[in-house]
Amino acid sequence: MPAACQVSSLDGPEYQRGYPAYWLEGRGLAAGIVFGALYEGEQKVQWQADAPVTRDEITVTGRRLDGFTSEPARLTGYSAIGSSFSKSSTWSSELAFPSPGCWQLDAVFGSYTLSAVVYVYPSGCRPEAMGRPVSPTPCRPSNS
């Protein structure tokens, strides 16, 4: 990844509320990333907040930081997991990045927030376990 992209640190791999992942930690809100890296296109992200499920929805935004034009990142396939009697909230989602590069990722759930800088790798770098072929050459960050 380019040196100019000062990414936020990932914790893990570790279990949080029964979900194994690498974690981006915010203020009362965390994002679990299965493979410890994000890729162009859609991937599963587990969101966890230190508050019970309510009518509030999680809002996630993403924008490129490296000077290249791109559509914003978007949350799709969003669904709450668990019951409203829980002391915490968990969501499963697909998070889609339209292009590789350096991204600012922000999430809000009520008063809980997560703000992180992430590097998104080209889709050809995805592990085979995600249903994509592995790049025949070493994966390098894209400049587009």
Short mmCIF file of C-alpha atoms in Angstrom, two decimals, residues 39-43 95 121-135 139:
data_model
loop_
_atom_site.label_atom_id
_atom_site.label_comp_id
_atom_site.label_asym_id
_atom_site.label_seq_id
_atom_site.Cartn_x
_atom_site.Cartn_y
_atom_site.Cartn_z
CA TYR A 39 -11.11 -5.34 -1.46
CA GLU A 40 -12.70 -3.58 -4.41
CA GLY A 41 -16.32 -4.77 -4.71
CA GLU A 42 -18.53 -6.21 -1.99
CA GLN A 43 -17.36 -8.00 1.14
CA LEU A 95 -19.73 -3.16 2.27
CA TYR A 121 -6.99 -3.67 -2.61
CA PRO A 122 -7.90 -4.46 -6.25
CA SER A 123 -10.52 -7.20 -6.68
CA GLY A 124 -7.95 -9.54 -8.24
CA CYS A 125 -6.16 -9.69 -4.88
CA ARG A 126 -9.08 -11.37 -3.08
CA PRO A 127 -8.35 -14.76 -1.50
CA GLU A 128 -9.85 -17.75 -3.31
CA ALA A 129 -12.02 -18.37 -0.25
CA MET A 130 -14.02 -15.29 -1.27
CA GLY A 131 -14.90 -16.87 -4.59
CA ARG A 132 -12.42 -14.92 -6.72
CA PRO A 133 -9.31 -16.10 -8.52
CA VAL A 134 -6.03 -15.02 -7.00
CA SER A 135 -3.93 -12.64 -9.09
CA CYS A 139 -0.76 -8.18 -5.37
#
